[in-house]
Amino acid sequence: MTKLRGVVEHITYQNPENGWSVMKVKVKDYKDLVTLTGSLLDVPVGSVLLCEGQWKVDARYGQQFVVESWEEVMPATIYGIEKYLGSGLVKGIGPAYARAIVSRFGLETLDVIENDIERLLEVPRLGRKRMEKIRESWEKQKDIKEVMVFLQGYGVSTAYAAKIYRQYQKDSIKTVKENPYQLADDIWGIGFKTADSIASKMGYGNSDPRRCRSGILYTLNQLAEEGHVYAEPEQLVTAAKELLQADEEPIRKAVADMIEAKDLIADNDVLYLPPFYHAENGSAKRLTTLLSESFFSDMAAEEAVPYGSQPDNGIVYDEVQQAAIRQALESKVMVLTGGPGTGKTTTTQGIIAAFKSRGMQILLAAPTGRAAKRMTEATGMEAKTIHRLLEYNPMDGYKRNDENPLEGDALIVDECSMIDIMLFYNLMKAIPSKMRLILVGDIDQLPSVGAGNVLRDIIDSQRIPVVRLTRIFRQAQTSRIVMNAHAINAGRFPNISNGKDTDFFFIKAEDAGAIPQLIVSLVRDRLSRAYSCNPKEIQVLTPMQRGNVGAGNLNTELQNALNPSGESLTRGGYTFRRGDKVMQIRNNYDKNVFNGDIGYVNAVDTTERTLTVIYDGRLVEYDVSELDELTLAYAVTIHKSQGSEFPVVVMPVTMKHFVMLQRNLIYTGITRAKKICVLVGTTKALAYAIHNQTVSRRNTKLKDRLNNNCL
């Protein structure tokens, strides 16, 4: 085994899935930079690494040092100290100040900062305010270092150490020693597998009750991410057994103990995490109560004529739209559904006009900021995100609830296919008994990213009036996007004959390996020129995250083509630069940004190790350790695009994606395109998707509960 000590100069590549990295390091007595490869995730530029490993010669990339184990050490050379301080690890010191400090104190620099920090005032233009900032950051770094050194012994990366420290401060080491599985419960980004690897190195056995409990919670949360509200007992035990590689008996005992401790709820022979049980049961009860609540109205007797067969603001409603408006006037709760071009927006406008003419106060809402903005543009009235409508803040939760309900006569909610059971429950809690509720959405789109299948379950329960719009209006019939979306939804192959005046194109590409560069060329050159738009406004949608035509790789290729250089911060395998298009991938209530929100990097501060993202005119700051909440968004999965519309959409459709090729996925992707939709791939893959209607069933009981079977 060979030892190597070097300063990290540049990170060439990082795989966020497994931490495998390629980086360039400066090693004393070596003329050229040395290539390191190995599991080195979240090692920042400027770090000094002491590595053990082997030299090897790669046929393609030449000589490399393959790292088997490593630790981060303090720098011992002037060059190393300058690089270390200038990396941004210590807030208040960027490259320029690092140079100035090291030129004044040389090899004594770190000793000065540690033991006699007031001497930093000897450095030209370094004032007391900056010195105090450096002192605070240095002390914090020392504490983090202590936690880091402890955790590195158990294979935990530096970035996770920073997160652990932020959560537990000086109790970090004590907490991890007492129960490493606590990390998986408390810290986003540290899942069961990371906690389990720490625990195994600490000597925890496979059947340890704490391990079984954590593994069961992880399994249930994985099922929730797949859309399930509950688990069948055998489904849970089988999945947990596979995950834990443990005997069945301790897993069943852990389940029984968790039921007793109320960490799990057993209901009608199925198992729920408590929040999901209360959300589903509570939603059903509240919907049922709303439906049964009588309300005085002479509206039903009134004709909807002024908002029906006669023109109103130039709009003429057909019979089904008139029926929908009448239904809205007569019902406490109603669902309006239909595909693109069937007049959902126009009908919603008609419902609003009918309500307004009767002096009703109307509230409008949608699950995402983009969907709310579109609703505002379509109606001329303010529409809010559901979170904003319910006045959510991280300290107090939802201010609007059963004790402080919403004020108004009617609530219209758009893009309801996106609403998961947790959000729906919080919405239902805030709806007073006298308020009407109109749910609008396209039932044929993908279900919500979160757990549940709310809109589908409500429609299938047959307890609530549903108006389905099916007629495609003449204006929409000129759009091939609309006509092809409906053809696909009906199981027919779409019209892919490209033409000059069409808004839908199919580019045949048999070689999946060549598709990424073809997409780059379309986005950067061909489409942006043809339609006079900024390449960053063109949205690539893809069925999957992984693979060469998955979102991960396409983002790297598009970033290299559209935004290849500039000041940057790296985290989790992604480099973020000013101007990059990014997406938030978890709900962060403190920052008021939510899963699926798209913004642009507005500023990168390499000294403070922060970047600022602009979302619809609002600036949000992220520390470097929070960047795993962001991903590049030049390409996003179709699932993540729900509720959004983009002027131009490019979508690869290849057999590489065959596990994900489903009719509702392709339908959802196409309907995200407002002006131009371009599919790239093979007709075989498209035909496969159209014929594949196997929508994976979700474990939900909202339909049954609405039918009083499970209340």
XYZ file of C-alpha atoms in Angstrom:
711
model
C 0.000 0.000 0.000
C 1.359 3.430 -1.022
C 0.763 6.730 0.865
C 0.161 10.013 -0.959
C -0.397 13.505 0.428
C -1.813 16.242 -1.785
C -3.955 19.375 -2.096
C -7.224 19.033 -4.033
C -7.012 21.412 -7.022
C -9.940 20.386 -9.147
C -12.846 17.936 -9.005
C -13.284 16.369 -12.441
C -16.250 14.087 -11.761
C -18.419 12.893 -8.897
C -21.171 10.291 -8.927
C -23.768 11.404 -6.348
C -25.177 7.867 -6.130
C -22.082 6.099 -4.842
C -19.565 8.883 -4.162
C -17.055 7.674 -6.767
C -14.908 10.641 -7.732
C -12.104 11.719 -10.022
C -10.025 14.671 -8.834
C -6.723 16.395 -9.563
C -4.336 16.956 -6.639
C -1.058 18.796 -6.298
C 1.593 16.533 -4.729
C 5.032 17.771 -3.594
C 7.865 16.854 -6.016
C 5.407 15.965 -8.783
C 5.599 18.321 -11.765
C 2.058 17.572 -13.023
C -1.200 17.265 -11.105
C -1.952 13.689 -9.963
C -5.304 12.034 -10.800
C -7.027 10.460 -7.765
C -9.949 8.072 -8.139
C -12.047 6.487 -5.429
C -14.942 7.105 -3.055
C -14.208 10.735 -2.152
C -17.666 12.337 -2.175
C -17.972 15.864 -0.800
C -14.242 16.469 -0.420
C -14.000 20.199 -1.239
C -11.350 21.904 -3.365
C -8.529 23.093 -1.085
C -8.662 20.044 1.196
C -5.389 18.355 2.084
C -5.763 14.587 1.806
C -3.577 11.845 3.161
C -4.450 8.836 0.997
C -3.555 5.161 0.977
C -3.911 3.217 -2.246
C -2.283 1.876 -5.414
C -0.942 3.331 -8.618
C -2.466 1.975 -11.835
C -2.333 2.863 -15.508
C -5.728 3.264 -17.160
C -5.691 2.442 -20.899
C -7.759 5.534 -21.657
C -6.834 8.069 -18.958
C -3.230 7.175 -18.148
C -1.661 6.979 -14.684
C -4.003 7.248 -11.688
C -3.785 6.790 -7.936
C -6.668 4.559 -6.773
C -7.600 5.563 -3.209
C -8.588 2.827 -0.766
C -8.648 4.946 2.399
C -8.139 8.634 3.148
C -8.268 11.279 5.811
C -8.348 15.033 5.677
C -5.349 16.698 7.384
C -4.238 20.252 8.034
C -1.935 21.693 5.338
C 1.778 21.941 6.096
C 3.115 23.988 3.152
C 2.629 27.637 2.269
C 0.928 26.610 -0.959
C -1.336 24.163 0.890
C -2.268 26.708 3.592
C -3.173 29.338 0.980
C -5.233 26.867 -1.030
C -6.969 25.611 2.116
C -7.884 29.077 3.387
C -8.879 30.308 -0.071
C -11.246 27.382 -0.700
C -14.085 29.066 1.164
C -14.113 26.578 4.032
C -13.470 29.458 6.434
C -16.057 32.179 5.870
C -14.568 35.648 5.468
C -11.471 34.380 3.630
C -11.537 34.126 -0.157
C -8.539 33.601 -2.495
C -7.370 37.267 -2.264
C -7.415 37.434 1.547
C -5.845 33.961 1.756
C -2.942 35.211 -0.358
C -2.542 38.341 1.792
C -2.701 36.432 5.112
C -0.218 33.757 4.012
C 2.216 36.314 2.577
C 2.218 38.046 6.026
C 2.464 34.966 8.301
C 3.808 32.149 6.074
C 3.926 28.757 7.788
C 2.718 30.336 11.054
C -0.634 31.266 9.481
C -2.779 28.502 10.997
C -1.104 28.941 14.393
C -1.874 32.680 14.287
C -5.566 32.035 13.439
C -5.771 29.393 16.174
C -3.939 31.158 19.017
C -3.517 34.856 18.254
C -6.227 35.826 15.787
C -6.023 39.571 16.613
C -2.759 39.601 14.621
C -4.863 39.257 11.426
C -5.401 43.024 11.810
C -1.759 43.360 10.631
C -2.936 42.285 7.150
C -3.676 45.319 4.906
C -7.431 46.105 4.450
C -8.489 43.274 6.827
C -10.717 45.020 9.383
C -12.061 43.974 12.765
C -15.461 42.979 11.364
C -13.875 40.487 8.951
C -11.511 39.251 11.641
C -14.449 38.491 13.948
C -16.209 36.688 11.129
C -13.060 34.568 10.556
C -12.834 33.846 14.308
C -16.454 32.643 14.447
C -16.084 30.506 11.323
C -12.772 29.045 12.527
C -14.267 28.015 15.898
C -17.213 26.442 14.175
C -14.895 24.685 11.739
C -12.914 23.270 14.713
C -16.103 21.823 16.200
C -17.127 20.453 12.828
C -13.593 19.045 12.338
C -13.894 17.150 15.620
C -17.238 15.699 14.501
C -15.744 15.044 11.057
C -12.728 13.180 12.385
C -15.027 11.035 14.543
C -17.422 10.329 11.650
C -14.701 9.730 9.064
C -13.710 6.757 11.171
C -17.116 5.381 10.204
C -16.939 6.346 6.521
C -19.106 9.481 6.690
C -18.375 12.295 4.207
C -17.470 15.857 5.213
C -20.744 17.336 3.932
C -22.801 14.935 6.027
C -20.645 15.835 9.019
C -21.588 19.510 8.494
C -25.290 18.559 8.382
C -24.974 16.435 11.519
C -23.217 19.276 13.301
C -25.903 21.763 12.231
C -28.600 19.462 13.678
C -27.008 18.458 16.984
C -24.209 21.047 17.504
C -21.929 19.958 20.398
C -24.078 16.846 21.049
C -23.257 15.420 17.607
C -20.781 12.748 18.675
C -22.880 11.775 21.738
C -26.053 11.387 19.597
C -24.337 9.251 16.966
C -22.774 7.025 19.623
C -26.115 6.533 21.395
C -28.130 5.667 18.286
C -26.772 6.283 14.777
C -30.213 5.449 13.332
C -31.442 8.731 14.810
C -29.634 10.425 11.906
C -32.017 8.867 9.388
C -35.026 10.221 11.354
C -33.686 13.734 11.910
C -31.562 14.773 8.941
C -32.764 15.097 5.364
C -30.279 13.549 2.957
C -28.976 10.994 5.483
C -31.015 7.927 4.822
C -31.179 4.576 6.494
C -28.299 3.197 4.428
C -25.807 5.849 5.590
C -26.928 5.449 9.212
C -26.755 1.662 8.837
C -23.205 1.715 7.510
C -22.146 3.805 10.585
C -24.004 1.434 12.898
C -22.444 -1.677 11.370
C -18.952 -0.205 11.894
C -19.977 0.482 15.505
C -20.807 -3.194 15.945
C -24.634 -3.171 15.692
C -26.017 -6.649 14.850
C -28.396 -7.341 11.915
C -31.331 -7.997 14.250
C -30.753 -5.105 16.683
C -34.225 -3.684 17.583
C -33.071 -0.102 16.760
C -31.913 -1.300 13.348
C -35.164 -3.177 12.681
C -37.233 -0.138 13.677
C -35.214 2.199 11.449
C -35.347 -0.291 8.535
C -39.157 -0.582 8.848
C -39.572 3.222 8.861
C -37.255 3.464 5.845
C -39.262 0.792 3.997
C -42.564 2.579 4.720
C -41.127 5.910 3.584
C -39.829 4.264 0.379
C -43.332 2.906 -0.244
C -44.727 6.411 0.374
C -42.299 7.792 -2.221
C -43.753 5.246 -4.658
C -47.199 6.688 -3.889
C -48.462 4.191 -1.263
C -50.343 5.533 1.759
C -50.154 2.212 3.652
C -48.427 -1.169 3.464
C -49.844 -4.679 3.582
C -48.190 -6.428 6.573
C -46.615 -9.142 4.415
C -45.475 -6.539 1.857
C -43.766 -4.620 4.678
C -42.118 -7.664 6.297
C -40.850 -8.996 2.935
C -39.390 -5.602 1.898
C -37.841 -4.996 5.348
C -36.380 -8.515 5.418
C -34.746 -7.944 2.018
C -33.386 -4.557 3.118
C -32.081 -5.686 6.500
C -30.934 -9.183 5.553
C -32.282 -10.151 8.988
C -34.493 -12.960 10.312
C -38.249 -12.547 10.057
C -38.939 -12.929 13.780
C -37.116 -9.761 15.024
C -38.746 -7.772 12.186
C -42.260 -8.950 13.176
C -41.455 -8.218 16.828
C -40.259 -4.698 15.871
C -43.545 -4.136 13.939
C -45.581 -5.267 16.986
C -43.523 -2.995 19.313
C -43.991 -0.057 16.936
C -47.777 -0.600 16.880
C -47.784 -0.664 20.682
C -45.660 2.519 20.835
C -48.028 4.118 18.258
C -45.141 4.567 15.792
C -47.367 2.541 13.430
C -51.141 2.354 13.141
C -52.793 -0.976 12.274
C -56.144 -0.394 10.577
C -58.242 -3.062 8.867
C -55.232 -5.351 8.562
C -52.983 -2.753 6.928
C -50.192 -0.647 8.437
C -49.863 3.126 8.288
C -47.305 5.663 9.390
C -49.460 7.855 11.712
C -49.391 11.053 9.561
C -50.687 9.152 6.501
C -53.441 7.404 8.477
C -54.702 10.656 9.995
C -54.468 12.405 6.615
C -56.463 9.777 4.711
C -59.049 9.173 7.412
C -59.379 12.869 8.182
C -59.741 13.810 4.475
C -62.561 11.301 4.012
C -64.379 12.502 7.141
C -64.111 16.140 6.209
C -65.186 15.597 2.606
C -68.159 13.551 3.839
C -69.070 16.295 6.339
C -68.799 18.947 3.627
C -71.064 16.930 1.338
C -73.672 16.382 4.022
C -73.705 19.991 5.188
C -76.925 21.542 3.896
C -76.667 25.031 2.519
C -79.418 27.459 1.655
C -79.371 28.391 -1.983
C -81.861 29.423 -4.595
C -79.147 29.054 -7.176
C -80.271 25.679 -8.310
C -83.539 27.123 -9.476
C -81.828 29.845 -11.454
C -80.896 29.383 -15.052
C -77.208 29.529 -15.887
C -78.225 31.161 -19.155
C -76.231 34.392 -18.918
C -73.236 32.138 -18.419
C -74.403 29.460 -20.805
C -75.819 29.638 -24.319
C -75.560 33.407 -24.587
C -72.204 35.039 -25.278
C -70.547 36.467 -22.193
C -67.345 38.336 -22.860
C -67.300 36.735 -26.265
C -67.406 33.180 -24.830
C -70.039 30.657 -25.869
C -70.289 27.557 -23.673
C -71.404 24.205 -25.083
C -73.965 21.941 -23.358
C -71.402 20.060 -21.240
C -69.771 23.315 -20.079
C -73.169 24.742 -19.214
C -73.906 21.561 -17.284
C -70.615 21.993 -15.426
C -71.511 25.599 -14.492
C -74.973 24.470 -13.311
C -73.404 21.615 -11.345
C -71.048 24.055 -9.635
C -74.031 26.196 -8.621
C -75.920 23.199 -7.245
C -73.126 21.262 -5.478
C -71.109 21.668 -2.304
C -68.233 19.705 -3.880
C -67.629 19.067 -7.560
C -64.882 17.733 -9.844
C -64.194 19.191 -13.298
C -61.858 17.066 -15.404
C -60.725 16.906 -19.022
C -57.663 16.806 -21.281
C -55.938 19.696 -23.144
C -58.123 21.779 -25.464
C -61.413 20.616 -23.886
C -62.151 23.963 -22.253
C -61.326 23.398 -18.549
C -60.003 26.962 -18.235
C -62.967 28.463 -20.120
C -65.423 26.468 -18.003
C -63.653 27.558 -14.815
C -64.036 31.169 -16.008
C -67.767 30.478 -16.499
C -68.086 29.070 -12.977
C -66.291 32.131 -11.566
C -68.606 34.476 -13.542
C -71.692 32.624 -12.276
C -70.442 32.787 -8.666
C -69.533 36.472 -8.980
C -72.944 37.397 -10.382
C -74.405 35.999 -7.190
C -72.115 38.082 -5.010
C -69.952 35.197 -3.853
C -66.431 35.591 -2.542
C -64.137 33.241 -4.489
C -60.716 31.857 -3.591
C -58.386 30.328 -6.206
C -55.481 27.951 -5.524
C -53.100 25.461 -7.160
C -50.395 23.115 -5.796
C -47.377 24.880 -7.377
C -46.267 28.441 -7.962
C -46.250 27.968 -11.744
C -49.755 26.494 -11.785
C -51.030 29.340 -9.556
C -49.433 31.913 -11.861
C -51.147 30.340 -14.900
C -54.467 30.356 -13.068
C -54.018 34.060 -12.265
C -53.260 34.838 -15.927
C -56.291 32.847 -17.133
C -58.840 34.293 -14.686
C -57.562 37.812 -13.972
C -57.930 37.011 -10.254
C -55.212 36.253 -7.723
C -54.529 32.539 -7.367
C -52.271 31.343 -4.552
C -50.308 28.189 -3.959
C -52.117 25.965 -1.473
C -49.302 26.556 1.041
C -49.703 30.332 0.705
C -53.493 30.110 0.855
C -53.193 28.175 4.133
C -50.604 30.736 5.397
C -47.967 28.163 6.067
C -44.811 29.037 7.951
C -42.200 26.646 9.360
C -42.564 27.829 12.951
C -46.354 27.545 13.291
C -47.322 25.176 10.476
C -50.581 25.930 8.659
C -52.206 29.028 10.184
C -55.428 28.267 8.343
C -56.979 25.161 9.895
C -60.207 24.031 11.581
C -59.751 26.649 14.327
C -58.965 29.428 11.845
C -60.715 28.428 8.586
C -60.536 30.139 5.222
C -62.945 33.004 4.567
C -65.064 32.974 1.441
C -67.969 31.243 -0.284
C -66.171 29.054 -2.802
C -62.706 27.606 -3.370
C -61.571 26.509 -6.837
C -58.400 24.384 -6.918
C -56.593 23.669 -10.209
C -54.117 20.879 -11.145
C -55.655 18.566 -8.544
C -54.016 15.442 -9.983
C -50.814 16.738 -8.333
C -52.226 16.948 -4.805
C -51.041 14.221 -2.446
C -52.962 13.036 0.601
C -50.963 15.105 3.139
C -51.542 18.393 1.344
C -55.190 17.545 0.666
C -55.809 16.877 4.362
C -54.323 20.208 5.395
C -56.495 21.915 2.775
C -59.638 20.112 3.959
C -58.956 21.142 7.573
C -59.150 24.797 6.537
C -62.397 24.610 4.521
C -65.402 25.812 6.560
C -68.660 23.872 6.320
C -70.438 26.593 4.301
C -67.761 26.820 1.580
C -68.098 25.196 -1.845
C -65.166 23.246 -3.231
C -64.472 22.880 -6.976
C -61.624 20.496 -7.870
C -60.195 20.918 -11.393
C -57.625 18.622 -13.009
C -56.750 16.155 -15.763
C -57.336 12.674 -14.382
C -55.323 11.036 -17.179
C -52.082 12.686 -16.096
C -49.592 11.075 -13.762
C -50.699 10.929 -10.137
C -49.046 13.051 -7.445
C -45.350 12.694 -6.666
C -46.269 12.286 -2.973
C -48.363 9.466 -1.449
C -51.983 8.988 -2.429
C -54.148 9.177 -5.539
C -56.551 11.827 -4.328
C -58.314 12.996 -7.507
C -58.672 9.452 -8.880
C -60.041 8.136 -5.560
C -62.551 10.994 -5.284
C -63.817 10.390 -8.831
C -63.924 6.588 -8.398
C -65.860 6.870 -5.112
C -68.860 8.187 -7.119
C -69.831 10.200 -4.029
C -69.023 13.510 -5.645
C -70.504 14.973 -8.876
C -67.991 14.806 -11.754
C -68.198 16.658 -15.082
C -65.800 15.303 -17.697
C -65.075 17.528 -20.697
C -64.300 15.472 -23.808
C -64.995 17.713 -26.809
C -61.879 19.244 -28.316
C -62.651 22.823 -29.333
C -62.110 23.940 -32.921
C -59.281 26.270 -31.979
C -57.457 23.447 -30.186
C -57.973 21.079 -33.141
C -55.385 23.065 -35.110
C -52.764 22.091 -32.513
C -51.103 18.785 -33.200
C -49.826 18.768 -29.592
C -53.444 18.663 -28.393
C -54.661 16.162 -31.015
C -51.688 13.845 -30.524
C -52.067 13.970 -26.734
C -55.693 12.846 -27.095
C -54.767 10.165 -29.638
C -52.129 8.765 -27.246
C -54.588 8.918 -24.347
C -57.056 6.892 -26.428
C -54.359 4.307 -27.258
C -53.813 5.445 -30.888
C -50.470 6.178 -32.537
C -50.109 9.961 -33.096
C -49.528 11.874 -36.307
C -45.729 12.241 -36.559
C -45.507 13.588 -40.117
C -43.276 16.595 -39.575
C -44.140 19.784 -41.416
C -43.238 23.434 -41.478
C -46.400 24.687 -39.792
C -46.857 21.986 -37.170
C -46.223 22.348 -33.422
C -45.328 18.661 -32.945
C -42.191 16.976 -34.332
C -40.758 13.481 -34.146
C -37.033 13.108 -34.871
C -36.046 9.507 -35.482
C -32.844 8.476 -33.737
C -32.070 4.756 -33.596
C -28.719 5.160 -31.821
C -29.519 6.021 -28.183
C -25.818 6.862 -27.627
C -26.077 9.777 -30.080
C -29.283 11.235 -28.601
C -27.674 13.440 -25.884
C -25.654 15.392 -28.476
C -28.695 15.597 -30.779
C -30.703 17.094 -27.880
C -27.872 19.559 -27.146
C -27.888 20.652 -30.802
C -31.704 21.059 -30.776
C -31.690 23.128 -27.588
C -28.603 25.258 -28.193
C -28.932 25.837 -31.941
C -31.870 24.616 -33.952
C -34.927 25.292 -31.797
C -33.631 28.456 -30.159
C -32.925 29.919 -33.640
C -36.128 28.685 -35.250
C -38.396 30.023 -32.476
C -36.274 32.980 -31.280
C -36.100 31.823 -27.685
C -33.404 31.557 -25.039
C -32.027 27.978 -24.982
C -32.517 27.923 -21.199
C -36.269 28.371 -21.745
C -36.403 25.120 -23.724
C -37.272 22.326 -21.321
C -35.959 18.793 -21.801
C -38.256 16.211 -20.195
C -37.191 12.615 -19.836
C -38.834 9.498 -18.395
C -35.900 8.608 -16.133
C -33.196 10.028 -13.934
C -30.417 7.608 -14.875
C -28.765 6.410 -18.080
C -27.267 8.410 -20.945
C -30.700 9.865 -21.870
C -31.685 10.266 -18.200
C -31.974 13.671 -16.522
C -28.604 13.352 -14.736
C -26.476 12.912 -17.853
C -28.523 15.293 -20.028
C -28.082 18.020 -17.402
C -24.308 17.605 -17.480
C -24.246 17.729 -21.299
C -26.569 20.747 -21.495
C -24.732 22.640 -18.774
C -21.409 22.074 -20.587
C -22.994 23.400 -23.788
C -24.987 26.334 -22.385
C -23.109 27.456 -19.274
C -19.639 25.908 -19.295
C -17.607 28.238 -17.064
C -17.660 30.767 -14.267
C -17.439 30.794 -10.485
C -19.013 27.668 -9.067
C -19.802 25.502 -6.064
C -19.872 21.718 -6.239
C -22.017 19.347 -4.241
C -23.271 15.816 -4.774
C -21.768 15.387 -8.226
C -23.231 18.636 -9.612
C -21.420 21.906 -10.219
C -23.620 24.999 -9.893
C -22.675 28.195 -11.747
C -24.226 31.620 -12.068
C -26.975 31.448 -14.719
C -27.652 27.712 -14.241
C -31.232 26.544 -14.369
C -31.965 24.622 -11.144
C -34.812 22.816 -9.397
C -35.599 22.450 -5.712
C -36.094 18.715 -4.949
C -37.597 18.807 -1.446
C -40.102 20.996 0.370
C -38.147 23.536 2.402
C -40.639 25.502 4.434
C -37.934 27.674 6.048
C -36.934 29.006 2.641
C -40.518 28.850 1.293
C -39.438 26.788 -1.738
C -41.039 23.515 -2.701
C -40.310 20.289 -4.518
C -40.419 20.999 -8.264
C -39.851 24.796 -8.099
C -37.559 25.920 -10.958
C -35.252 28.940 -10.703
C -31.930 30.337 -11.918
C -28.667 30.751 -10.007
C -28.372 34.494 -9.559
C -25.055 34.685 -7.667
C -22.245 32.410 -6.465
C -20.110 33.482 -3.501
C -17.049 31.253 -3.298
C -15.772 33.091 -0.200
C -18.928 32.603 1.848
C -19.660 29.272 0.125
C -23.231 30.272 -0.701
C -25.282 30.653 -3.827
C -28.461 32.588 -4.467
C -31.309 31.310 -6.624
C -34.035 33.521 -8.078
C -37.542 31.972 -8.154
C -40.129 34.141 -9.931
C -38.412 37.323 -8.744
C -37.712 36.099 -5.182
C -34.108 35.512 -4.025
C -33.296 32.434 -1.896
C -29.837 31.777 -0.419
C -28.295 28.318 0.022
C -25.232 27.341 2.039
C -22.912 24.848 0.289
C -24.062 22.051 2.639
C -27.675 22.656 1.510
C -26.961 22.235 -2.189
C -28.164 18.625 -2.186
C -31.645 20.193 -2.126
C -30.961 21.461 -5.641
C -30.414 19.748 -8.952
C -29.703 21.137 -12.403
C -32.949 21.574 -14.336
C -31.986 21.891 -18.005
C -33.489 18.391 -18.098
C -36.041 17.130 -15.567
C -38.048 13.939 -15.248
C -41.613 14.041 -16.531
C -42.800 13.284 -12.970
C -41.141 16.473 -11.757
C -42.688 18.551 -14.563
C -46.277 18.094 -13.386
C -48.228 21.304 -13.035
C -45.764 23.224 -15.194
C -46.010 24.410 -18.786
C -43.065 25.278 -20.989
C -43.047 27.090 -24.346
C -40.844 24.396 -25.965
C -40.432 20.786 -24.779
C -37.892 18.223 -26.043
C -38.451 14.639 -24.927
C -36.362 11.511 -25.623
C -38.396 8.334 -26.112
C -36.175 5.257 -26.383
C -36.302 1.607 -25.398
C -33.568 2.426 -22.851
C -36.473 3.809 -20.850
C -38.740 0.825 -21.401
C -39.401 0.228 -17.657
C -40.886 3.734 -17.477
C -42.604 3.867 -20.846
C -46.265 4.185 -19.969
C -49.135 5.895 -21.719
C -49.897 8.413 -18.954
C -46.200 9.333 -18.699
C -45.880 10.227 -22.399
C -49.283 11.941 -22.311
C -48.211 14.064 -19.320
C -44.903 14.993 -21.006
C -46.549 16.098 -24.256
C -49.207 18.157 -22.473
C -46.476 20.209 -20.720
C -45.612 21.804 -24.108
C -47.376 25.088 -24.783
C -46.103 25.966 -28.285
C -43.678 23.299 -29.582
C -43.146 19.643 -28.674
C -40.242 17.632 -30.114
C -39.908 13.879 -29.486
C -36.529 12.273 -30.169
C -36.132 8.512 -30.414
C -37.773 5.500 -32.023
C -41.321 4.807 -33.152
C -40.964 1.391 -31.498
C -40.477 2.999 -28.065
C -43.388 5.396 -28.629
C -45.701 2.545 -29.730
C -44.583 0.499 -26.702
C -45.467 3.370 -24.353
C -48.878 3.956 -25.947
C -49.862 0.308 -25.567
C -48.513 0.067 -22.024
C -51.366 1.037 -19.756
C -50.110 -0.783 -16.704
C -50.331 1.995 -14.176
C -48.891 0.722 -10.937
C -51.619 0.447 -8.298
C -51.203 2.596 -5.220
C -52.179 1.437 -1.752
C -54.876 3.949 -0.855
C -58.230 3.674 0.930
C -59.656 7.149 0.368
C -62.245 5.778 -2.085
C -63.354 3.107 0.445
C -63.412 5.592 3.298
C -65.578 7.965 1.251
C -67.945 5.064 0.802
C -67.936 4.627 4.624
C -66.154 1.279 4.450
C -63.106 2.341 6.414
C -64.027 5.441 8.429
